[in-house]
Coordinates of C-alpha atoms in Angstrom, one line a residue:
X1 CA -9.1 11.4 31.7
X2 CA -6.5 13.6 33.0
X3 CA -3.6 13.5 30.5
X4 CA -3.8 16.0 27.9
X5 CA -2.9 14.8 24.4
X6 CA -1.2 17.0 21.9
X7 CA -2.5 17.0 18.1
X8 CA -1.9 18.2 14.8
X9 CA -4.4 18.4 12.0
X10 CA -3.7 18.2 8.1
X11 CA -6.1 18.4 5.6
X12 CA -6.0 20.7 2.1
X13 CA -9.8 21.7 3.2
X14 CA -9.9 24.5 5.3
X15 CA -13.0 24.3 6.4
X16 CA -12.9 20.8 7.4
X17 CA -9.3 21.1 9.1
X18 CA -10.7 24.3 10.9
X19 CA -13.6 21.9 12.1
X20 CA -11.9 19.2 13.2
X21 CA -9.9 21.4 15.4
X22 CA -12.5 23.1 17.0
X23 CA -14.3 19.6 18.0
X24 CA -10.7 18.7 19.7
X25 CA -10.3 21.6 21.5
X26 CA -13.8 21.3 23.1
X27 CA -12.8 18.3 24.3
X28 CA -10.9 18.3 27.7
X29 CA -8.2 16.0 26.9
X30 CA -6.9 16.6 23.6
X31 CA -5.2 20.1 22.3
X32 CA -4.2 21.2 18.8
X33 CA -1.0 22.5 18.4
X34 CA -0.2 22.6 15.1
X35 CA -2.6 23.1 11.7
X36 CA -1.4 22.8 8.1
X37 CA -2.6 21.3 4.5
X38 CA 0.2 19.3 2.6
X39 CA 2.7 16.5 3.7
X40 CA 5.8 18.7 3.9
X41 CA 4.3 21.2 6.5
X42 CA 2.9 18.1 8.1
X43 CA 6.6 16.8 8.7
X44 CA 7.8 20.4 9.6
X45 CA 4.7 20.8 12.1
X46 CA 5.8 17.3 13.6
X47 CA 9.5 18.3 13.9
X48 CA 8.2 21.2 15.9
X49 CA 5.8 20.3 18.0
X50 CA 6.5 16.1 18.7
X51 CA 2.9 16.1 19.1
X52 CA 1.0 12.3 20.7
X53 CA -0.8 12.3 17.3
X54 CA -0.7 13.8 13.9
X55 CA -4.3 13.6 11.7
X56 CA -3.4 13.2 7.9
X57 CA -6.0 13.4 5.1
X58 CA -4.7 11.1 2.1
X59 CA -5.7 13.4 -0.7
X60 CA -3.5 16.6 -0.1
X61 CA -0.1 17.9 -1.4
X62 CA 2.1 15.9 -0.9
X63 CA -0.3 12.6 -0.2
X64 CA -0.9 11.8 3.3
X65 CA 0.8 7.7 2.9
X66 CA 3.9 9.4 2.1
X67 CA 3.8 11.9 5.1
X68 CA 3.0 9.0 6.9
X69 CA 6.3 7.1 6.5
X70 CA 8.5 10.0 6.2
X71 CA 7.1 10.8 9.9
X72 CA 6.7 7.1 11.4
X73 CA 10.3 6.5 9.9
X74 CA 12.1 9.8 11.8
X75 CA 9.3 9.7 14.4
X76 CA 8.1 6.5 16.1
X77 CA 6.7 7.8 18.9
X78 CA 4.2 9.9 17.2
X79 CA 1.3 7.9 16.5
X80 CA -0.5 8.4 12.9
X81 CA -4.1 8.4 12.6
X82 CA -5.6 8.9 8.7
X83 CA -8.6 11.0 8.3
X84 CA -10.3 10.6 5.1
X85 CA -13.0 9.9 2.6
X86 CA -11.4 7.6 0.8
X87 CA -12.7 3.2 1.6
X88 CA -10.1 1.8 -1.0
X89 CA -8.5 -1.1 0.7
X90 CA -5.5 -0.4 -1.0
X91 CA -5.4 2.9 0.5
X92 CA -6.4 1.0 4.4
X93 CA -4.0 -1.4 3.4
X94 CA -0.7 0.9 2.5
X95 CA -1.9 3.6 5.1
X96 CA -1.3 0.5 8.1
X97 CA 1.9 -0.5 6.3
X98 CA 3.2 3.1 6.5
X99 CA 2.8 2.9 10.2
X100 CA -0.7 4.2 10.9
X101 CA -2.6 3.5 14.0
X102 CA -5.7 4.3 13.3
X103 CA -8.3 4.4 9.9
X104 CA -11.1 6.9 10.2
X105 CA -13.9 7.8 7.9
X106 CA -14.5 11.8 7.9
X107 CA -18.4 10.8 8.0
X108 CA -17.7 10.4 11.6
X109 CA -19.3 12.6 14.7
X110 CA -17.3 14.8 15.9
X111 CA -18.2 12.6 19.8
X112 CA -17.0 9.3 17.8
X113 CA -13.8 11.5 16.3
X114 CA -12.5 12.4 20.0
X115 CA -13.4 8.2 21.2
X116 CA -11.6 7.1 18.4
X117 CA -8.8 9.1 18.6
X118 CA -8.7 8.6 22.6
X119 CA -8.1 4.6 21.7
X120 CA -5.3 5.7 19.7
X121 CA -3.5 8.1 22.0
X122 CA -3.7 5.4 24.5
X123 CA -2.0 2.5 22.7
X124 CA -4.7 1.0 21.0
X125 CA -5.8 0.7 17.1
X126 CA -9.0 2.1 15.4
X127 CA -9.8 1.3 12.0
X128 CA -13.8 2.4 11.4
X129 CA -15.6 -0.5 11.9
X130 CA -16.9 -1.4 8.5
X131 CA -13.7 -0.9 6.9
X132 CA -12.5 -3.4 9.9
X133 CA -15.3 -5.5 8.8
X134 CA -14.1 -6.0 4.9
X135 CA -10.5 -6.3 5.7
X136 CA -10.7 -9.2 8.4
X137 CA -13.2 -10.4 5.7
X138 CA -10.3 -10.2 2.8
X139 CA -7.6 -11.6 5.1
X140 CA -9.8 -14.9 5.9
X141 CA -10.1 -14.8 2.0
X142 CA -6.6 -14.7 1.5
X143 CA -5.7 -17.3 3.5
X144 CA -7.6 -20.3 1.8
X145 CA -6.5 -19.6 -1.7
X146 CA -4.2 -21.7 -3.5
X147 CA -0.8 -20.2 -3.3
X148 CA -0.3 -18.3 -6.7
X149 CA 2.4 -20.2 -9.1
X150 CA 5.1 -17.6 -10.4
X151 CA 3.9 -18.7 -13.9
X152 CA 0.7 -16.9 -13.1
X153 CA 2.4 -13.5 -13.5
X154 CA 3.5 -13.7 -17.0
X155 CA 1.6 -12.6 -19.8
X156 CA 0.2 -14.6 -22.8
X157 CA 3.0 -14.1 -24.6
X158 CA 5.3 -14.7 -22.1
X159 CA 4.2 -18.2 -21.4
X160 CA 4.4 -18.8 -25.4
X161 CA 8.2 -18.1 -25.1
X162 CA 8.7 -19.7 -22.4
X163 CA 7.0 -23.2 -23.3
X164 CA 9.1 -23.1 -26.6
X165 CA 12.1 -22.3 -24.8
X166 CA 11.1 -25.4 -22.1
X167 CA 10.4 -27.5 -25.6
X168 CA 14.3 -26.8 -26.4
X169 CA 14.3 -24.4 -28.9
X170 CA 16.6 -21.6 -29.2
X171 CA 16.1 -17.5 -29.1
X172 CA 16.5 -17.9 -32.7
X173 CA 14.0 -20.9 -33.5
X174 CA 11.7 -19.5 -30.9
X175 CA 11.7 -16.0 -32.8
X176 CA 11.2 -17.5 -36.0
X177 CA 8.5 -19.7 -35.0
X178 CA 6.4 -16.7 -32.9
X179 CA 7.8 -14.3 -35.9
X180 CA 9.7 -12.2 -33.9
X181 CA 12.9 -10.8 -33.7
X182 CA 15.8 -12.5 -31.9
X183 CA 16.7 -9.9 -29.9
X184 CA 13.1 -9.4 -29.2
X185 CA 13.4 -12.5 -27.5
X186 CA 15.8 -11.9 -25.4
X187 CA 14.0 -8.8 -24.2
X188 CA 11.7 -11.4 -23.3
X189 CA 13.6 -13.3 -21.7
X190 CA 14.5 -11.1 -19.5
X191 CA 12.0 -9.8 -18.2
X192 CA 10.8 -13.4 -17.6
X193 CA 13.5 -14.6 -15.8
X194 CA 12.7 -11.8 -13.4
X195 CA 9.4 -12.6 -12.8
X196 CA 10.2 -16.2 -12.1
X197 CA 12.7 -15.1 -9.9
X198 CA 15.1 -17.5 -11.8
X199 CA 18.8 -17.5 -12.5
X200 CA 18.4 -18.7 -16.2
X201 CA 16.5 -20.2 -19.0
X202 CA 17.3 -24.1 -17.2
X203 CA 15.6 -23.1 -13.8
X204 CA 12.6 -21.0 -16.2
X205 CA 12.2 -24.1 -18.7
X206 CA 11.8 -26.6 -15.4
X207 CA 9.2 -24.2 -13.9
X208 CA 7.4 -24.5 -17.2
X209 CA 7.7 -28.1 -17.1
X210 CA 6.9 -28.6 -13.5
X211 CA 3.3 -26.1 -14.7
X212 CA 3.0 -28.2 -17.9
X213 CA 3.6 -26.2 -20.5
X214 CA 6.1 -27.9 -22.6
X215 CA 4.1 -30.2 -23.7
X216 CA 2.4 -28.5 -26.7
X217 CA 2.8 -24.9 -28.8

């Protein structure tokens, strides 16, 4: 490979930072310009240097998601590779969102670090493969369930106040029958009507209806 691809390395761990370095330095294509351990001197390095890739650990100062969209927002062309511990797919999940192009494990050798990170710098994405395994595997999994009713977001008590209100009864009645306050009811209301992503208590009471739960207390 003859191009020579410019890197900077963040991680809170010394050690580990200092060895990740070294490995890409050894290598003949790759060159590490800029070293730090937090998200803000991962932006300033970035601003600096414009480097092909910046390496971001997720559990630093700072949190390595958010330095990823603060840089893939003022930086596009600098592609964003996470290096961590961490196999949460939450963390896989919002790390891609924030613009990441690649997922990697640090139990990786230091011969897979420099393959994996060669995919990224030359367009493609690398997500460690068993991590790649259980989110393709989630995905399928998402797809054939049954679409999630807005009703399903509400609490208990929630879908108590709103089957009394679907049943016609007032703030007041519905207070007095769950003995509550009235505008304890209203709070409730609220907050309902925003999680059915309804104008008002009409549209709420013929969601109810259309889920069936003005038919009994």
């Amino acid at each position: 490979m003859s191009n020579v691809y410019t890197i900077v390395v963040v991680d809170d761990h010394p050690l580990f930072r200092e060895g990740v370095a070294r490995s890409l330095n050894e290598a003949d294509f790759f060159e590490v310009v800029g070293e730090c351990g937090c998200a803000e001197d991962a932006f300033d390095l970035v601003e600096t240097h414009l480097p092909d890739i910046v390496c971001l650990d997720i559990s630093m100062p700072g949190g390595g998601i958010n330095a990823a969209r603060r840089i893939n927002a003022t930086f596009p062309t600098v592609k964003i590779v996470m290096l961590t511990v961490s196999e949460a797919d939450e963390n896989v999940s919002d790390a891609l969102e924030a613009g990441a192009s690649g997922y990697i494990l640090k139990g990786i050798g230091a011969a897979q670090l420099v393959e994996a990170l060669s995919s990224v710098a030359s367009g493609q994405s690398y997500i460690s493969p068993d991590l790649a395994v259980r989110l393709l595997t989630v995905a399928t999994n998402n797809t054939t369930k049954k679409p999630e009713h807005p009703i399903d977001n509400l609490t208990r008590r929630e879908e108590q106040i709103l089957q009394l209100v679907a049943n016609g009864l007032s703030n007041k009645e519905v207070g007095a029958a769950l003995d509550l306050q009235e505008k304890t009811i209203k709070h409730y209301m609220t907050n309902i009507l925003q999680k059915l992503h309804v104008r008002n208590r009409v549209e709420a009471a013929l969601l109810a209806r259309d889920r069936g739960l003005s038919d009994s207390v």
